[in-house]
PDB file of C-alpha atoms and ligand atoms in Angstrom:
ATOM      1  CA  MET P   1     -12.752  -7.844 -16.748  1.00 91.00           C
ATOM      2  CA  THR P   2      -9.381  -8.668 -15.081  1.00 98.00           C
ATOM      3  CA  THR P   3      -8.150  -5.761 -12.869  1.00 98.00           C
ATOM      4  CA  ASN P   4      -4.363  -5.744 -13.087  1.00 99.00           C
ATOM      5  CA  ILE P   5      -2.420  -4.636 -10.020  1.00 99.00           C
ATOM      6  CA  ALA P   6       1.281  -3.582  -9.582  1.00 99.00           C
ATOM      7  CA  VAL P   7       2.496  -3.813  -5.849  1.00 99.00           C
ATOM      8  CA  LEU P   8       5.196  -0.980  -4.973  1.00 98.00           C
ATOM      9  CA  VAL P   9       7.562  -2.397  -2.044  1.00 98.00           C
ATOM     10  CA  SER P  10      10.518  -1.493   0.114  1.00 98.00           C
ATOM     11  CA  GLY P  11      10.896  -4.521   2.438  1.00 97.00           C
ATOM     12  CA  ARG P  12       9.234  -7.422   4.085  1.00 98.00           C
ATOM     13  CA  GLY P  13       6.177  -7.944   2.224  1.00 98.00           C
ATOM     14  CA  SER P  14       3.500  -9.153   4.631  1.00 99.00           C
ATOM     15  CA  ASN P  15       0.891  -6.761   3.075  1.00 99.00           C
ATOM     16  CA  LEU P  16       1.692  -7.704  -0.414  1.00 99.00           C
ATOM     17  CA  GLN P  17       1.154 -11.647   0.793  1.00 99.00           C
ATOM     18  CA  SER P  18      -1.962 -10.826   2.413  1.00 99.00           C
ATOM     19  CA  VAL P  19      -3.258  -9.414  -1.218  1.00 99.00           C
ATOM     20  CA  ILE P  20      -1.490 -12.417  -3.033  1.00 99.00           C
ATOM     21  CA  ASP P  21      -3.399 -14.991  -0.468  1.00 98.00           C
ATOM     22  CA  ASN P  22      -6.693 -13.315  -0.668  1.00 99.00           C
ATOM     23  CA  ILE P  23      -6.581 -13.686  -4.438  1.00 98.00           C
ATOM     24  CA  GLU P  24      -5.476 -17.277  -4.216  1.00 98.00           C
ATOM     25  CA  ASN P  25      -8.213 -18.023  -1.855  1.00 98.00           C
ATOM     26  CA  GLY P  26     -10.662 -16.539  -3.985  1.00 98.00           C
ATOM     27  CA  TYR P  27     -11.759 -13.521  -1.530  1.00 98.00           C
ATOM     28  CA  ILE P  28     -10.730 -10.845  -4.170  1.00 99.00           C
ATOM     29  CA  GLN P  29     -12.177 -11.995  -7.566  1.00 98.00           C
ATOM     30  CA  ASN P  30     -11.164 -10.865 -11.127  1.00 98.00           C
ATOM     31  CA  ALA P  31      -8.028  -9.436  -9.957  1.00 98.00           C
ATOM     32  CA  ALA P  32      -4.334 -10.219 -10.661  1.00 98.00           C
ATOM     33  CA  ILE P  33      -0.943  -9.061  -9.441  1.00 99.00           C
ATOM     34  CA  LYS P  34       1.006  -8.617 -12.631  1.00 98.00           C
ATOM     35  CA  VAL P  35       4.075  -7.041 -11.011  1.00 99.00           C
ATOM     36  CA  VAL P  36       5.842  -6.305  -8.148  1.00 99.00           C
ATOM     37  CA  ILE P  37       8.381  -3.069  -7.871  1.00 99.00           C
ATOM     38  CA  SER P  38      11.052  -2.887  -5.228  1.00 98.00           C
ATOM     39  CA  ASP P  39      13.029   0.264  -4.792  1.00 98.00           C
ATOM     40  CA  VAL P  40      15.330  -1.894  -2.194  1.00 98.00           C
ATOM     41  CA  GLU P  41      17.410  -4.487  -3.914  1.00 98.00           C
ATOM     42  CA  ASP P  42      16.893  -8.358  -2.181  1.00 95.00           C
ATOM     43  CA  THR P  43      13.635  -7.626  -0.551  1.00 98.00           C
ATOM     44  CA  TYR P  44      11.842 -10.500   0.830  1.00 98.00           C
ATOM     45  CA  ALA P  45       8.969  -9.064  -0.876  1.00 98.00           C
ATOM     46  CA  LEU P  46      10.527  -9.514  -4.078  1.00 98.00           C
ATOM     47  CA  GLU P  47      10.973 -13.296  -3.027  1.00 98.00           C
ATOM     48  CA  ARG P  48       7.518 -13.710  -1.899  1.00 98.00           C
ATOM     49  CA  ALA P  49       6.216 -12.306  -5.447  1.00 98.00           C
ATOM     50  CA  ARG P  50       8.513 -14.944  -7.355  1.00 98.00           C
ATOM     51  CA  ASN P  51       7.319 -17.633  -5.168  1.00 98.00           C
ATOM     52  CA  HIS P  52       3.972 -17.063  -6.430  1.00 98.00           C
ATOM     53  CA  GLY P  53       5.156 -16.796  -9.858  1.00 98.00           C
ATOM     54  CA  ILE P  54       4.656 -13.093 -10.128  1.00 98.00           C
ATOM     55  CA  SER P  55       7.183 -10.900 -11.800  1.00 98.00           C
ATOM     56  CA  ALA P  56       9.359  -8.982  -9.423  1.00 98.00           C
ATOM     57  CA  ILE P  57      11.602  -6.019 -10.477  1.00 98.00           C
ATOM     58  CA  PHE P  58      14.096  -4.009  -8.178  1.00 98.00           C
ATOM     59  CA  ILE P  59      14.229  -0.496  -9.879  1.00 98.00           C
ATOM     60  CA  ASP P  60      17.166   1.065  -8.224  1.00 98.00           C
ATOM     61  CA  PRO P  61      16.336   5.050  -7.517  1.00 98.00           C
ATOM     62  CA  SER P  62      19.947   5.851  -7.328  1.00 98.00           C
ATOM     63  CA  ASP P  63      20.433   5.011 -10.825  1.00 98.00           C
ATOM     64  CA  PHE P  64      18.325   8.152 -11.550  1.00 98.00           C
ATOM     65  CA  SER P  65      19.024  11.972 -11.061  1.00 97.00           C
ATOM     66  CA  ASN P  66      15.478  12.791  -9.891  1.00 97.00           C
ATOM     67  CA  LYS P  67      12.415  11.394  -9.033  1.00 97.00           C
ATOM     68  CA  GLN P  68      10.616  12.036 -12.253  1.00 97.00           C
ATOM     69  CA  ASP P  69      12.883  10.012 -14.228  1.00 98.00           C
ATOM     70  CA  TYR P  70      12.686   7.134 -11.844  1.00 98.00           C
ATOM     71  CA  GLU P  71       9.136   7.108 -11.590  1.00 98.00           C
ATOM     72  CA  LYS P  72       9.084   7.303 -15.953  1.00 98.00           C
ATOM     73  CA  ASP P  73      10.713   3.641 -15.378  1.00 98.00           C
ATOM     74  CA  ILE P  74       7.999   2.629 -13.038  1.00 98.00           C
ATOM     75  CA  LEU P  75       5.414   3.855 -15.450  1.00 98.00           C
ATOM     76  CA  GLU P  76       6.977   2.096 -18.224  1.00 98.00           C
ATOM     77  CA  VAL P  77       6.661  -1.213 -16.599  1.00 98.00           C
ATOM     78  CA  LEU P  78       3.003  -0.419 -15.464  1.00 98.00           C
ATOM     79  CA  LYS P  79       2.099   0.086 -18.851  1.00 98.00           C
ATOM     80  CA  ASP P  80       3.909  -2.974 -20.196  1.00 98.00           C
ATOM     81  CA  ASN P  81       1.768  -4.785 -17.490  1.00 98.00           C
ATOM     82  CA  ASP P  82      -1.538  -2.925 -18.608  1.00 98.00           C
ATOM     83  CA  VAL P  83      -1.833  -1.889 -14.725  1.00 98.00           C
ATOM     84  CA  ASP P  84      -5.207  -0.575 -13.696  1.00 98.00           C
ATOM     85  CA  LEU P  85      -4.364   0.020  -9.843  1.00 99.00           C
ATOM     86  CA  ILE P  86      -1.090   0.478  -8.089  1.00 99.00           C
ATOM     87  CA  LEU P  87      -0.638  -0.882  -4.161  1.00 99.00           C
ATOM     88  CA  LEU P  88       1.728   0.913  -1.999  1.00 98.00           C
ATOM     89  CA  ALA P  89       2.272  -1.947   0.526  1.00 98.00           C
ATOM     90  CA  GLY P  90       5.360  -0.881   2.554  1.00 98.00           C
ATOM     91  CA  TYR P  91       6.632   1.230   0.197  1.00 98.00           C
ATOM     92  CA  MET P  92       8.831   4.035   1.873  1.00 97.00           C
ATOM     93  CA  ARG P  93       9.084   6.823  -0.737  1.00 97.00           C
ATOM     94  CA  ILE P  94       6.588   9.688  -1.291  1.00 97.00           C
ATOM     95  CA  VAL P  95       4.836   9.270  -5.043  1.00 98.00           C
ATOM     96  CA  GLY P  96       5.562  11.789  -7.482  1.00 98.00           C
ATOM     97  CA  LYS P  97       3.103  14.054  -9.299  1.00 96.00           C
ATOM     98  CA  ASN P  98       3.425  12.548 -12.837  1.00 97.00           C
ATOM     99  CA  LEU P  99       2.886   8.980 -11.084  1.00 98.00           C
ATOM    100  CA  ILE P 100      -0.078  10.083  -9.112  1.00 98.00           C
ATOM    101  CA  ALA P 101      -1.639  12.072 -12.114  1.00 97.00           C
ATOM    102  CA  ALA P 102      -1.411   9.059 -14.342  1.00 98.00           C
ATOM    103  CA  TYR P 103      -3.251   7.111 -11.675  1.00 98.00           C
ATOM    104  CA  ARG P 104      -5.250   9.238 -10.002  1.00 97.00           C
ATOM    105  CA  ASN P 105      -7.802   7.719  -7.513  1.00 98.00           C
ATOM    106  CA  ARG P 106      -5.858   4.199  -8.659  1.00 98.00           C
ATOM    107  CA  ILE P 107      -3.137   4.335  -6.131  1.00 98.00           C
ATOM    108  CA  ILE P 108      -3.913   2.858  -2.450  1.00 99.00           C
ATOM    109  CA  ASN P 109      -1.568   2.939   0.367  1.00 98.00           C
ATOM    110  CA  ILE P 110      -1.766   1.065   3.925  1.00 98.00           C
ATOM    111  CA  HIS P 111      -0.423   3.201   6.826  1.00 98.00           C
ATOM    112  CA  PRO P 112       0.018   2.099  10.419  1.00 98.00           C
ATOM    113  CA  ALA P 113      -1.900   4.581  11.962  1.00 98.00           C
ATOM    114  CA  LEU P 114      -5.147   6.202  12.421  1.00 99.00           C
ATOM    115  CA  LEU P 115      -4.637   9.200   9.811  1.00 98.00           C
ATOM    116  CA  PRO P 116      -4.557  12.007   9.737  1.00 98.00           C
ATOM    117  CA  SER P 117      -2.655  11.602  13.080  1.00 98.00           C
ATOM    118  CA  PHE P 118       1.073  10.021  12.901  1.00 98.00           C
ATOM    119  CA  LYS P 119       1.727  10.574   8.928  1.00 98.00           C
ATOM    120  CA  GLY P 120       5.170   9.299   7.502  1.00 98.00           C
ATOM    121  CA  LEU P 121       7.368   6.886   8.798  1.00 97.00           C
ATOM    122  CA  HIS P 122       6.927   4.598  11.934  1.00 98.00           C
ATOM    123  CA  GLY P 123       3.632   5.616  12.490  1.00 98.00           C
ATOM    124  CA  GLN P 124       3.159   2.895  15.234  1.00 98.00           C
ATOM    125  CA  GLN P 125       5.780   4.131  17.257  1.00 98.00           C
ATOM    126  CA  GLN P 126       5.003   7.756  16.962  1.00 98.00           C
ATOM    127  CA  ALA P 127       1.583   6.889  18.093  1.00 98.00           C
ATOM    128  CA  PHE P 128       3.005   4.530  21.247  1.00 98.00           C
ATOM    129  CA  ASP P 129       5.495   7.479  22.250  1.00 98.00           C
ATOM    130  CA  TYR P 130       2.458  10.086  22.201  1.00 98.00           C
ATOM    131  CA  GLY P 131       0.624   7.936  24.517  1.00 98.00           C
ATOM    132  CA  VAL P 132      -2.494   7.455  22.723  1.00 98.00           C
ATOM    133  CA  LYS P 133      -4.887   4.781  23.823  1.00 98.00           C
ATOM    134  CA  ILE P 134      -6.412   3.942  20.739  1.00 98.00           C
ATOM    135  CA  SER P 135      -4.256   3.446  17.165  1.00 98.00           C
ATOM    136  CA  GLY P 136      -5.067   1.368  14.312  1.00 99.00           C
ATOM    137  CA  CYS P 137      -4.411   1.675  10.604  1.00 99.00           C
ATOM    138  CA  THR P 138      -5.567   3.323   7.515  1.00 99.00           C
ATOM    139  CA  VAL P 139      -6.150   2.380   3.731  1.00 99.00           C
ATOM    140  CA  HIS P 140      -6.384   5.162   1.599  1.00 98.00           C
ATOM    141  CA  PHE P 141      -5.918   6.605  -1.938  1.00 98.00           C
ATOM    142  CA  VAL P 142      -2.727   8.434  -2.610  1.00 98.00           C
ATOM    143  CA  ASP P 143      -2.679  12.226  -3.667  1.00 98.00           C
ATOM    144  CA  GLU P 144       0.012  14.834  -3.656  1.00 96.00           C
ATOM    145  CA  GLY P 145       0.307  15.319   0.377  1.00 96.00           C
ATOM    146  CA  MET P 146       2.004  12.910   2.426  1.00 97.00           C
ATOM    147  CA  ASP P 147      -0.404  10.279   3.784  1.00 98.00           C
ATOM    148  CA  THR P 148      -3.355  12.984   3.217  1.00 98.00           C
ATOM    149  CA  GLY P 149      -5.552  11.057   0.379  1.00 98.00           C
ATOM    150  CA  PRO P 150      -9.270  10.186   0.845  1.00 98.00           C
ATOM    151  CA  ILE P 151      -9.612   7.438   3.521  1.00 98.00           C
ATOM    152  CA  ILE P 152     -11.110   4.216   2.393  1.00 99.00           C
ATOM    153  CA  LEU P 153     -11.192   2.065   5.451  1.00 99.00           C
ATOM    154  CA  GLN P 154      -9.561   2.153   9.260  1.00 99.00           C
ATOM    155  CA  LYS P 155      -9.266  -0.275  11.613  1.00 98.00           C
ATOM    156  CA  CYS P 156      -8.772   0.631  15.761  1.00 98.00           C
ATOM    157  CA  VAL P 157      -6.379  -1.305  17.547  1.00 99.00           C
ATOM    158  CA  PRO P 158      -6.233  -0.705  21.526  1.00 98.00           C
ATOM    159  CA  VAL P 159      -3.262  -0.040  23.315  1.00 98.00           C
ATOM    160  CA  LEU P 160      -2.977  -2.255  25.954  1.00 98.00           C
ATOM    161  CA  GLU P 161      -1.235  -2.426  29.301  1.00 97.00           C
ATOM    162  CA  GLY P 162       2.385  -3.351  29.109  1.00 97.00           C
ATOM    163  CA  ASP P 163       2.302  -3.058  25.345  1.00 98.00           C
ATOM    164  CA  THR P 164       5.653  -1.923  23.557  1.00 98.00           C
ATOM    165  CA  ALA P 165       5.950  -0.313  20.327  1.00 98.00           C
ATOM    166  CA  ASP P 166       6.728  -3.731  19.022  1.00 98.00           C
ATOM    167  CA  SER P 167       3.890  -5.656  20.372  1.00 98.00           C
ATOM    168  CA  LEU P 168       1.511  -2.758  19.148  1.00 98.00           C
ATOM    169  CA  SER P 169       2.881  -2.677  15.715  1.00 98.00           C
ATOM    170  CA  ALA P 170       2.290  -6.743  15.535  1.00 98.00           C
ATOM    171  CA  ARG P 171      -1.613  -6.127  16.499  1.00 98.00           C
ATOM    172  CA  ILE P 172      -1.856  -3.445  13.943  1.00 99.00           C
ATOM    173  CA  LEU P 173      -0.003  -5.326  11.431  1.00 98.00           C
ATOM    174  CA  GLU P 174      -2.700  -8.142  11.677  1.00 98.00           C
ATOM    175  CA  GLN P 175      -5.756  -5.559  10.971  1.00 99.00           C
ATOM    176  CA  GLU P 176      -3.735  -4.210   8.255  1.00 99.00           C
ATOM    177  CA  HIS P 177      -3.611  -7.653   6.446  1.00 99.00           C
ATOM    178  CA  LYS P 178      -7.727  -7.406   6.720  1.00 98.00           C
ATOM    179  CA  ILE P 179      -8.495  -3.760   5.364  1.00 99.00           C
ATOM    180  CA  LEU P 180      -5.751  -3.953   2.660  1.00 99.00           C
ATOM    181  CA  PRO P 181      -7.432  -6.669   0.706  1.00 99.00           C
ATOM    182  CA  GLU P 182     -10.980  -5.562   1.836  1.00 98.00           C
ATOM    183  CA  ALA P 183     -10.117  -1.994   0.207  1.00 99.00           C
ATOM    184  CA  VAL P 184      -8.821  -4.101  -2.954  1.00 99.00           C
ATOM    185  CA  LYS P 185     -11.972  -6.263  -3.097  1.00 98.00           C
ATOM    186  CA  LEU P 186     -14.046  -3.030  -2.860  1.00 98.00           C
ATOM    187  CA  PHE P 187     -12.055  -1.417  -5.629  1.00 98.00           C
ATOM    188  CA  VAL P 188     -12.238  -4.071  -8.151  1.00 98.00           C
ATOM    189  CA  GLU P 189     -15.839  -4.684  -7.609  1.00 98.00           C
ATOM    190  CA  GLY P 190     -16.140  -0.813  -8.687  1.00 98.00           C
ATOM    191  CA  LYS P 191     -17.816   0.019  -5.088  1.00 98.00           C
ATOM    192  CA  LEU P 192     -15.318   2.878  -4.389  1.00 98.00           C
ATOM    193  CA  LYS P 193     -16.394   6.526  -5.674  1.00 98.00           C
ATOM    194  CA  VAL P 194     -14.174   9.557  -4.689  1.00 98.00           C
ATOM    195  CA  GLU P 195     -16.247  12.506  -3.900  1.00 98.00           C
ATOM    196  CA  GLY P 196     -13.992  15.315  -3.145  1.00 95.00           C
ATOM    197  CA  ARG P 197     -11.865  13.777  -0.246  1.00 96.00           C
ATOM    198  CA  ILE P 198     -14.822  11.524   0.926  1.00 98.00           C
ATOM    199  CA  VAL P 199     -14.750   7.922  -0.494  1.00 98.00           C
ATOM    200  CA  VAL P 200     -18.353   6.737  -0.788  1.00 98.00           C
ATOM    201  CA  ARG P 201     -19.307   2.992  -1.207  1.00 96.00           C
ATOM    202  CA  THR P 202     -21.530   2.505  -3.935  1.00 94.00           C
TER     203      THR P 202
HETATM  204  C1  LIG R 301       3.540  -1.816   7.320  1.00 70.14           C
HETATM  205  O1  LIG R 301       3.529  -1.912   8.427  1.00 70.14           O
HETATM  206  C2  LIG R 301       2.974  -0.448   6.683  1.00 70.14           C
HETATM  207  O2  LIG R 301       1.740  -0.199   7.129  1.00 70.14           O
HETATM  208  C3  LIG R 301       3.990   0.480   6.679  1.00 70.14           C
HETATM  209  O3  LIG R 301       5.283  -0.337   6.520  1.00 70.14           O
HETATM  210  C4  LIG R 301       5.064  -1.554   6.869  1.00 70.14           C
HETATM  211  C5  LIG R 301       5.130  -2.561   6.008  1.00 70.14           C
HETATM  212  O4  LIG R 301       5.094  -4.111   6.336  1.00 70.14           O
HETATM  213  N1  LIG R 301       3.981   1.432   5.773  1.00 70.14           N
HETATM  214  C6  LIG R 301       4.421   2.580   6.154  1.00 70.14           C
HETATM  215  O5  LIG R 301       4.940   2.838   7.253  1.00 70.14           O
HETATM  216  C7  LIG R 301       4.394   3.603   5.084  1.00 70.14           C
HETATM  217  N2  LIG R 301       4.519   4.946   5.302  1.00 70.14           N
HETATM  218  P1  LIG R 301       5.153  -5.287   5.139  1.00 70.14           P
HETATM  219  O6  LIG R 301       6.303  -4.786   4.287  1.00 70.14           O
HETATM  220  O7  LIG R 301       5.401  -6.511   5.947  1.00 70.14           O
HETATM  221  O8  LIG R 301       3.761  -5.262   4.460  1.00 70.14           O
END
């Protein structure tokens, strides 16, 4: 059986690319990205999708009077594509409760910091400014909170002498490109079970 994936994006799409590549090279098997949805027009992420023959759609949130109606449109696209798993890969919006309820423990987000520290936007910059010596990235299931859902995988990235927020971000991104595909592989293989807020590998 194939796991049908939708990827929600807002920008550059390098994490999307890491999943595309790992499906194409066979690391992730029995999975297909059916659709990429962006809340921003003309993102490079949409171009990356089209370059790989993946349906790429821009849904403009400003066309809707509220999040619920905007996400109703997203839900229709997900239904049309028989989507089993949603990835948030640089998607810069908080997911609403209807979408979460429809895909409970089937929405995975990549965050550029070691949660529960430095939630929200610019996690790498927040960690750098705070002066941590170790940062990293987190892949987690999405719940109703902001970056609070059950953690699937984390990777540490040390802050080095002479680092800037940009150089740290670049090394964190390298690790994001490893743990997001790894989490997708585990999900697709049915190896992730959520018990309360603990993700158990089966
Ligand atoms: C990534 O660093 C991702 O972790 C982060 O945005 C970047 C998107 O890059 N996401 C968040 O900060 C979500 N709060 P990409 O478009 O090249 O994948």
